[in-house]
Amino acid sequence: SSTGVFPIRAETQGGLTGLIVAQELYDLPEDYLETYRDQVRAVTLDNVQKVANKYIEPEMLAIVIVGDADEVIPQASKYAESLEIFDTEGNPKKIEDYERVTGLETAQVAGEWELRVEAMGQKLPVTLILTQNGDAVSGKLESMLGEGEIIDGKVTGNSFSAVAKTEFQGQGTELGIKGKIEGNSMTGTMSNSMIPMPMEFSGSRK
C-alpha cells in the first residue's frame, strides 16, 4: 500500500531528501510529510471514483508501448482500432514498413560482421561471429569491453534478433540486438537495461 511504502522511502537519507525536494518542488504544505499517511487513509472509494470520472476519459485513452515494432505491432493490433508508430527520434513511420511479408525468404546471417556502434558520441567497433541453422542463430560478440555469447538468436525474413550475454564493469549483463540484413550489410540497434536509449549500429560482413 502507499502508506506502507512511505516509511521505507523515508528511512534512508537519500529517500528522505527526495521527499523533501518533492515537497518544495510542488509547493506542498509544511506538514505534508507528517500528515501524509493520515491523508491517504482518509481517502474514500467515493473520492477515488469521483476523481476517476472527472479526469479519465476512456474514449480518449492512448497506450504508449516502447519496443521493437516488428514484434509489438502483431500483438498490439489485436487490441487497438488504430496504431501510430514513431522512431526513437519521434519521427512518424508508416505501418506498412513493418508489416511482415508472408513467404519472405530467411536471410543468411552466418559469418563475421564488423559493426560500428554509436555510443557516448563515438563509434565503437563490435564484431559478431554468427552461425546459423535454419532460422536459429548462435555465436559470439567481441568488443573492446570483452566477449559475449549469442543466445536466443533468430532470423525472420531479413530481421535478426538475439541476446548477447556479456560483462560490463565486472558484472554480467545482457545486450539485446535487433538488426536488418540487406545482402552483406546490417543496420540496427543494441540495447541494455542500464542504457536509456538504444545504440544504433551499422556494418558489413567480411
C-alpha atoms as a PDB file:
ATOM      1  CA  SER A   1       0.000   0.000   0.000  1.00  0.00           C
ATOM      2  CA  SER A   2       1.001   3.629  -0.375  1.00  0.00           C
ATOM      3  CA  THR A   3       1.107   4.142   3.403  1.00  0.00           C
ATOM      4  CA  GLY A   4       3.211   1.000   3.844  1.00  0.00           C
ATOM      5  CA  VAL A   5       5.776   2.044   1.254  1.00  0.00           C
ATOM      6  CA  PHE A   6       6.071   5.588   2.616  1.00  0.00           C
ATOM      7  CA  PRO A   7       8.169   4.796   5.747  1.00  0.00           C
ATOM      8  CA  ILE A   8      10.513   2.643   3.650  1.00  0.00           C
ATOM      9  CA  ARG A   9      11.102   5.536   1.260  1.00  0.00           C
ATOM     10  CA  ALA A  10      11.718   7.894   4.188  1.00  0.00           C
ATOM     11  CA  GLU A  11      14.071   5.728   6.232  1.00  0.00           C
ATOM     12  CA  THR A  12      17.206   6.462   4.158  1.00  0.00           C
ATOM     13  CA  GLN A  13      18.870   9.843   3.839  1.00  0.00           C
ATOM     14  CA  GLY A  14      18.522   9.773   0.063  1.00  0.00           C
ATOM     15  CA  GLY A  15      14.859   8.788   0.189  1.00  0.00           C
ATOM     16  CA  LEU A  16      14.006  11.438   2.772  1.00  0.00           C
ATOM     17  CA  THR A  17      15.888  14.080   0.769  1.00  0.00           C
ATOM     18  CA  GLY A  18      13.855  13.143  -2.320  1.00  0.00           C
ATOM     19  CA  LEU A  19      10.596  13.529  -0.405  1.00  0.00           C
ATOM     20  CA  ILE A  20      11.638  16.942   0.936  1.00  0.00           C
ATOM     21  CA  VAL A  21      12.675  18.111  -2.534  1.00  0.00           C
ATOM     22  CA  ALA A  22       9.312  16.947  -3.954  1.00  0.00           C
ATOM     23  CA  GLN A  23       7.514  18.810  -1.167  1.00  0.00           C
ATOM     24  CA  GLU A  24       9.295  22.053  -2.093  1.00  0.00           C
ATOM     25  CA  LEU A  25       9.013  21.465  -5.839  1.00  0.00           C
ATOM     26  CA  TYR A  26       5.241  21.040  -5.752  1.00  0.00           C
ATOM     27  CA  ASP A  27       4.698  23.711  -3.072  1.00  0.00           C
ATOM     28  CA  LEU A  28       3.092  21.238  -0.671  1.00  0.00           C
ATOM     29  CA  PRO A  29       2.125  22.281   2.879  1.00  0.00           C
ATOM     30  CA  GLU A  30       4.788  22.253   5.598  1.00  0.00           C
ATOM     31  CA  ASP A  31       3.135  19.348   7.439  1.00  0.00           C
ATOM     32  CA  TYR A  32       2.849  17.231   4.253  1.00  0.00           C
ATOM     33  CA  LEU A  33       5.283  14.517   5.381  1.00  0.00           C
ATOM     34  CA  GLU A  34       3.890  14.342   8.923  1.00  0.00           C
ATOM     35  CA  THR A  35       0.263  14.070   7.778  1.00  0.00           C
ATOM     36  CA  TYR A  36       0.815  12.027   4.595  1.00  0.00           C
ATOM     37  CA  ARG A  37      -0.366   8.657   5.932  1.00  0.00           C
ATOM     38  CA  ASP A  38      -3.404  10.106   7.667  1.00  0.00           C
ATOM     39  CA  GLN A  39      -4.346  11.955   4.473  1.00  0.00           C
ATOM     40  CA  VAL A  40      -4.049   8.757   2.411  1.00  0.00           C
ATOM     41  CA  ARG A  41      -6.141   6.793   4.929  1.00  0.00           C
ATOM     42  CA  ALA A  42      -8.824   9.490   4.754  1.00  0.00           C
ATOM     43  CA  VAL A  43      -9.370   8.927   1.011  1.00  0.00           C
ATOM     44  CA  THR A  44     -12.596   7.015   0.390  1.00  0.00           C
ATOM     45  CA  LEU A  45     -13.688   4.856  -2.545  1.00  0.00           C
ATOM     46  CA  ASP A  46     -16.198   7.565  -3.394  1.00  0.00           C
ATOM     47  CA  ASN A  47     -13.359  10.132  -3.592  1.00  0.00           C
ATOM     48  CA  VAL A  48     -11.427   7.879  -5.963  1.00  0.00           C
ATOM     49  CA  GLN A  49     -14.493   7.255  -8.141  1.00  0.00           C
ATOM     50  CA  LYS A  50     -15.283  10.973  -8.440  1.00  0.00           C
ATOM     51  CA  VAL A  51     -11.708  11.857  -9.439  1.00  0.00           C
ATOM     52  CA  ALA A  52     -11.582   8.969 -11.923  1.00  0.00           C
ATOM     53  CA  ASN A  53     -14.865  10.053 -13.522  1.00  0.00           C
ATOM     54  CA  LYS A  54     -13.587  13.622 -13.814  1.00  0.00           C
ATOM     55  CA  TYR A  55     -10.138  13.005 -15.273  1.00  0.00           C
ATOM     56  CA  ILE A  56     -10.190   9.594 -17.004  1.00  0.00           C
ATOM     57  CA  GLU A  57     -11.859   9.590 -20.414  1.00  0.00           C
ATOM     58  CA  PRO A  58     -11.775   6.041 -21.850  1.00  0.00           C
ATOM     59  CA  GLU A  59     -12.719   7.225 -25.354  1.00  0.00           C
ATOM     60  CA  MET A  60      -9.592   9.429 -25.363  1.00  0.00           C
ATOM     61  CA  LEU A  61      -7.290   6.773 -23.911  1.00  0.00           C
ATOM     62  CA  ALA A  62      -3.941   6.143 -25.642  1.00  0.00           C
ATOM     63  CA  ILE A  63      -1.425   3.486 -24.641  1.00  0.00           C
ATOM     64  CA  VAL A  64       2.273   4.046 -25.352  1.00  0.00           C
ATOM     65  CA  ILE A  65       4.366   0.924 -25.982  1.00  0.00           C
ATOM     66  CA  VAL A  66       8.145   1.164 -26.282  1.00  0.00           C
ATOM     67  CA  GLY A  67       9.852  -1.702 -28.106  1.00  0.00           C
ATOM     68  CA  ASP A  68      10.628  -3.403 -31.388  1.00  0.00           C
ATOM     69  CA  ALA A  69       7.815  -2.503 -33.800  1.00  0.00           C
ATOM     70  CA  ASP A  70       8.191  -5.774 -35.704  1.00  0.00           C
ATOM     71  CA  GLU A  71       7.247  -7.683 -32.559  1.00  0.00           C
ATOM     72  CA  VAL A  72       4.862  -5.184 -30.944  1.00  0.00           C
ATOM     73  CA  ILE A  73       2.609  -4.459 -33.955  1.00  0.00           C
ATOM     74  CA  PRO A  74       1.251  -8.017 -34.465  1.00  0.00           C
ATOM     75  CA  GLN A  75       0.351  -8.217 -30.758  1.00  0.00           C
ATOM     76  CA  ALA A  76      -0.991  -4.680 -30.251  1.00  0.00           C
ATOM     77  CA  SER A  77      -3.064  -4.603 -33.454  1.00  0.00           C
ATOM     78  CA  LYS A  78      -5.441  -7.190 -31.967  1.00  0.00           C
ATOM     79  CA  TYR A  79      -6.475  -4.773 -29.227  1.00  0.00           C
ATOM     80  CA  ALA A  80      -6.393  -1.355 -30.896  1.00  0.00           C
ATOM     81  CA  GLU A  81      -8.546   0.309 -33.555  1.00  0.00           C
ATOM     82  CA  SER A  82      -5.563   2.331 -34.767  1.00  0.00           C
ATOM     83  CA  LEU A  83      -1.800   2.409 -34.275  1.00  0.00           C
ATOM     84  CA  GLU A  84       0.674   5.265 -34.651  1.00  0.00           C
ATOM     85  CA  ILE A  85       4.364   4.427 -34.944  1.00  0.00           C
ATOM     86  CA  PHE A  86       7.327   6.678 -34.146  1.00  0.00           C
ATOM     87  CA  ASP A  87      11.064   6.027 -34.260  1.00  0.00           C
ATOM     88  CA  THR A  88      13.425   6.873 -31.394  1.00  0.00           C
ATOM     89  CA  GLU A  89      13.709  10.453 -32.698  1.00  0.00           C
ATOM     90  CA  GLY A  90       9.925  10.970 -32.630  1.00  0.00           C
ATOM     91  CA  ASN A  91       9.515  10.791 -36.406  1.00  0.00           C
ATOM     92  CA  PRO A  92       6.263   9.146 -37.612  1.00  0.00           C
ATOM     93  CA  LYS A  93       6.646   5.882 -39.542  1.00  0.00           C
ATOM     94  CA  LYS A  94       4.293   4.014 -41.867  1.00  0.00           C
ATOM     95  CA  ILE A  95       2.883   0.775 -40.524  1.00  0.00           C
ATOM     96  CA  GLU A  96       3.404  -0.775 -43.967  1.00  0.00           C
ATOM     97  CA  ASP A  97       7.157  -0.559 -43.411  1.00  0.00           C
ATOM     98  CA  TYR A  98       6.838  -3.022 -40.529  1.00  0.00           C
ATOM     99  CA  GLU A  99       4.271  -5.494 -41.807  1.00  0.00           C
ATOM    100  CA  ARG A 100       5.704  -8.931 -42.275  1.00  0.00           C
ATOM    101  CA  VAL A 101       5.641 -10.371 -45.792  1.00  0.00           C
ATOM    102  CA  THR A 102       4.435 -13.965 -45.810  1.00  0.00           C
ATOM    103  CA  GLY A 103       6.761 -16.371 -47.520  1.00  0.00           C
ATOM    104  CA  LEU A 104       9.701 -13.959 -47.214  1.00  0.00           C
ATOM    105  CA  GLU A 105      12.943 -15.892 -47.631  1.00  0.00           C
ATOM    106  CA  THR A 106      15.010 -16.281 -44.483  1.00  0.00           C
ATOM    107  CA  ALA A 107      18.137 -14.117 -44.682  1.00  0.00           C
ATOM    108  CA  GLN A 108      21.561 -15.702 -44.248  1.00  0.00           C
ATOM    109  CA  VAL A 109      23.425 -14.104 -41.338  1.00  0.00           C
ATOM    110  CA  ALA A 110      26.217 -16.638 -40.803  1.00  0.00           C
ATOM    111  CA  GLY A 111      29.694 -15.160 -40.934  1.00  0.00           C
ATOM    112  CA  GLU A 112      31.779 -12.448 -39.341  1.00  0.00           C
ATOM    113  CA  TRP A 113      30.220  -8.998 -39.133  1.00  0.00           C
ATOM    114  CA  GLU A 114      32.233  -5.857 -38.460  1.00  0.00           C
ATOM    115  CA  LEU A 115      29.916  -3.285 -36.902  1.00  0.00           C
ATOM    116  CA  ARG A 116      30.223   0.276 -35.619  1.00  0.00           C
ATOM    117  CA  VAL A 117      28.034   1.065 -32.616  1.00  0.00           C
ATOM    118  CA  GLU A 118      27.206   4.684 -31.803  1.00  0.00           C
ATOM    119  CA  ALA A 119      27.723   5.167 -28.066  1.00  0.00           C
ATOM    120  CA  MET A 120      28.697   8.198 -25.972  1.00  0.00           C
ATOM    121  CA  GLY A 121      29.337  10.247 -29.102  1.00  0.00           C
ATOM    122  CA  GLN A 122      31.730   7.664 -30.517  1.00  0.00           C
ATOM    123  CA  LYS A 123      31.546   4.788 -32.991  1.00  0.00           C
ATOM    124  CA  LEU A 124      32.786   1.705 -31.184  1.00  0.00           C
ATOM    125  CA  PRO A 125      33.891  -1.400 -33.124  1.00  0.00           C
ATOM    126  CA  VAL A 126      31.944  -4.591 -32.410  1.00  0.00           C
ATOM    127  CA  THR A 127      32.364  -7.955 -34.110  1.00  0.00           C
ATOM    128  CA  LEU A 128      29.584 -10.533 -34.407  1.00  0.00           C
ATOM    129  CA  ILE A 129      30.649 -14.062 -35.342  1.00  0.00           C
ATOM    130  CA  LEU A 130      27.458 -15.941 -36.178  1.00  0.00           C
ATOM    131  CA  THR A 131      26.468 -19.454 -37.161  1.00  0.00           C
ATOM    132  CA  GLN A 132      23.010 -20.289 -38.480  1.00  0.00           C
ATOM    133  CA  ASN A 133      20.791 -23.361 -38.556  1.00  0.00           C
ATOM    134  CA  GLY A 134      17.554 -22.551 -40.378  1.00  0.00           C
ATOM    135  CA  ASP A 135      16.176 -19.533 -38.554  1.00  0.00           C
ATOM    136  CA  ALA A 136      18.179 -20.187 -35.353  1.00  0.00           C
ATOM    137  CA  VAL A 137      21.391 -18.239 -34.779  1.00  0.00           C
ATOM    138  CA  SER A 138      24.219 -18.631 -32.266  1.00  0.00           C
ATOM    139  CA  GLY A 139      27.756 -17.319 -31.960  1.00  0.00           C
ATOM    140  CA  LYS A 140      29.670 -14.674 -30.073  1.00  0.00           C
ATOM    141  CA  LEU A 141      30.155 -10.939 -29.757  1.00  0.00           C
ATOM    142  CA  GLU A 142      33.569  -9.317 -29.461  1.00  0.00           C
ATOM    143  CA  SER A 143      34.223  -5.715 -28.443  1.00  0.00           C
ATOM    144  CA  MET A 144      36.744  -3.573 -26.609  1.00  0.00           C
ATOM    145  CA  LEU A 145      34.779  -4.358 -23.421  1.00  0.00           C
ATOM    146  CA  GLY A 146      35.164  -8.121 -23.818  1.00  0.00           C
ATOM    147  CA  GLU A 147      33.361 -11.101 -25.318  1.00  0.00           C
ATOM    148  CA  GLY A 148      29.764 -12.249 -25.091  1.00  0.00           C
ATOM    149  CA  GLU A 149      27.796 -15.351 -26.038  1.00  0.00           C
ATOM    150  CA  ILE A 150      24.928 -15.008 -28.525  1.00  0.00           C
ATOM    151  CA  ILE A 151      21.753 -16.700 -27.229  1.00  0.00           C
ATOM    152  CA  ASP A 152      18.122 -16.778 -28.400  1.00  0.00           C
ATOM    153  CA  GLY A 153      19.255 -15.707 -31.862  1.00  0.00           C
ATOM    154  CA  LYS A 154      16.717 -15.939 -34.673  1.00  0.00           C
ATOM    155  CA  VAL A 155      16.062 -14.688 -38.185  1.00  0.00           C
ATOM    156  CA  THR A 156      12.596 -13.813 -39.502  1.00  0.00           C
ATOM    157  CA  GLY A 157      12.734 -12.706 -43.123  1.00  0.00           C
ATOM    158  CA  ASN A 158      15.505 -10.128 -43.154  1.00  0.00           C
ATOM    159  CA  SER A 159      15.133  -9.306 -39.439  1.00  0.00           C
ATOM    160  CA  PHE A 160      17.717 -10.596 -36.971  1.00  0.00           C
ATOM    161  CA  SER A 161      17.343 -10.573 -33.183  1.00  0.00           C
ATOM    162  CA  ALA A 162      19.444 -12.007 -30.377  1.00  0.00           C
ATOM    163  CA  VAL A 163      20.700 -11.513 -26.848  1.00  0.00           C
ATOM    164  CA  ALA A 164      24.416 -11.259 -26.075  1.00  0.00           C
ATOM    165  CA  LYS A 165      25.337 -12.388 -22.550  1.00  0.00           C
ATOM    166  CA  THR A 166      28.408 -10.368 -21.650  1.00  0.00           C
ATOM    167  CA  GLU A 167      30.060  -8.423 -18.822  1.00  0.00           C
ATOM    168  CA  PHE A 168      30.107  -4.699 -18.138  1.00  0.00           C
ATOM    169  CA  GLN A 169      32.294  -3.224 -15.403  1.00  0.00           C
ATOM    170  CA  GLY A 170      32.782  -6.690 -13.954  1.00  0.00           C
ATOM    171  CA  GLN A 171      29.093  -7.566 -13.789  1.00  0.00           C
ATOM    172  CA  GLY A 172      27.156  -9.952 -16.022  1.00  0.00           C
ATOM    173  CA  THR A 173      24.569  -8.287 -18.238  1.00  0.00           C
ATOM    174  CA  GLU A 174      22.526  -8.917 -21.359  1.00  0.00           C
ATOM    175  CA  LEU A 175      22.658  -6.869 -24.546  1.00  0.00           C
ATOM    176  CA  GLY A 176      19.628  -7.013 -26.834  1.00  0.00           C
ATOM    177  CA  ILE A 177      20.423  -6.939 -30.564  1.00  0.00           C
ATOM    178  CA  LYS A 178      17.952  -6.084 -33.345  1.00  0.00           C
ATOM    179  CA  GLY A 179      19.124  -5.873 -36.928  1.00  0.00           C
ATOM    180  CA  LYS A 180      18.001  -5.676 -40.553  1.00  0.00           C
ATOM    181  CA  ILE A 181      20.030  -7.526 -43.182  1.00  0.00           C
ATOM    182  CA  GLU A 182      20.436  -6.434 -46.776  1.00  0.00           C
ATOM    183  CA  GLY A 183      22.903  -8.726 -48.510  1.00  0.00           C
ATOM    184  CA  ASN A 184      26.205  -8.242 -46.699  1.00  0.00           C
ATOM    185  CA  SER A 185      25.068  -5.124 -44.804  1.00  0.00           C
ATOM    186  CA  MET A 186      23.365  -4.910 -41.421  1.00  0.00           C
ATOM    187  CA  THR A 187      21.832  -1.980 -39.534  1.00  0.00           C
ATOM    188  CA  GLY A 188      20.019  -1.983 -36.207  1.00  0.00           C
ATOM    189  CA  THR A 189      20.191  -1.248 -32.509  1.00  0.00           C
ATOM    190  CA  MET A 190      21.710  -2.672 -29.354  1.00  0.00           C
ATOM    191  CA  SER A 191      20.073  -2.050 -26.000  1.00  0.00           C
ATOM    192  CA  ASN A 192      20.643  -2.737 -22.330  1.00  0.00           C
ATOM    193  CA  SER A 193      18.622  -2.062 -19.174  1.00  0.00           C
ATOM    194  CA  MET A 194      21.394   0.267 -17.937  1.00  0.00           C
ATOM    195  CA  ILE A 195      21.317   2.351 -21.129  1.00  0.00           C
ATOM    196  CA  PRO A 196      18.380   4.796 -21.502  1.00  0.00           C
ATOM    197  CA  MET A 197      18.292   4.761 -25.321  1.00  0.00           C
ATOM    198  CA  PRO A 198      19.122   2.001 -27.835  1.00  0.00           C
ATOM    199  CA  MET A 199      22.520   2.369 -29.509  1.00  0.00           C
ATOM    200  CA  GLU A 200      22.391   2.375 -33.290  1.00  0.00           C
ATOM    201  CA  PHE A 201      24.851   0.339 -35.347  1.00  0.00           C
ATOM    202  CA  SER A 202      25.725  -0.398 -38.943  1.00  0.00           C
ATOM    203  CA  GLY A 203      28.299  -2.573 -40.636  1.00  0.00           C
ATOM    204  CA  SER A 204      29.031  -5.325 -43.094  1.00  0.00           C
ATOM    205  CA  ARG A 205      30.009  -8.978 -43.371  1.00  0.00           C
ATOM    206  CA  LYS A 206      33.665  -9.758 -44.039  1.00  0.00           C
END
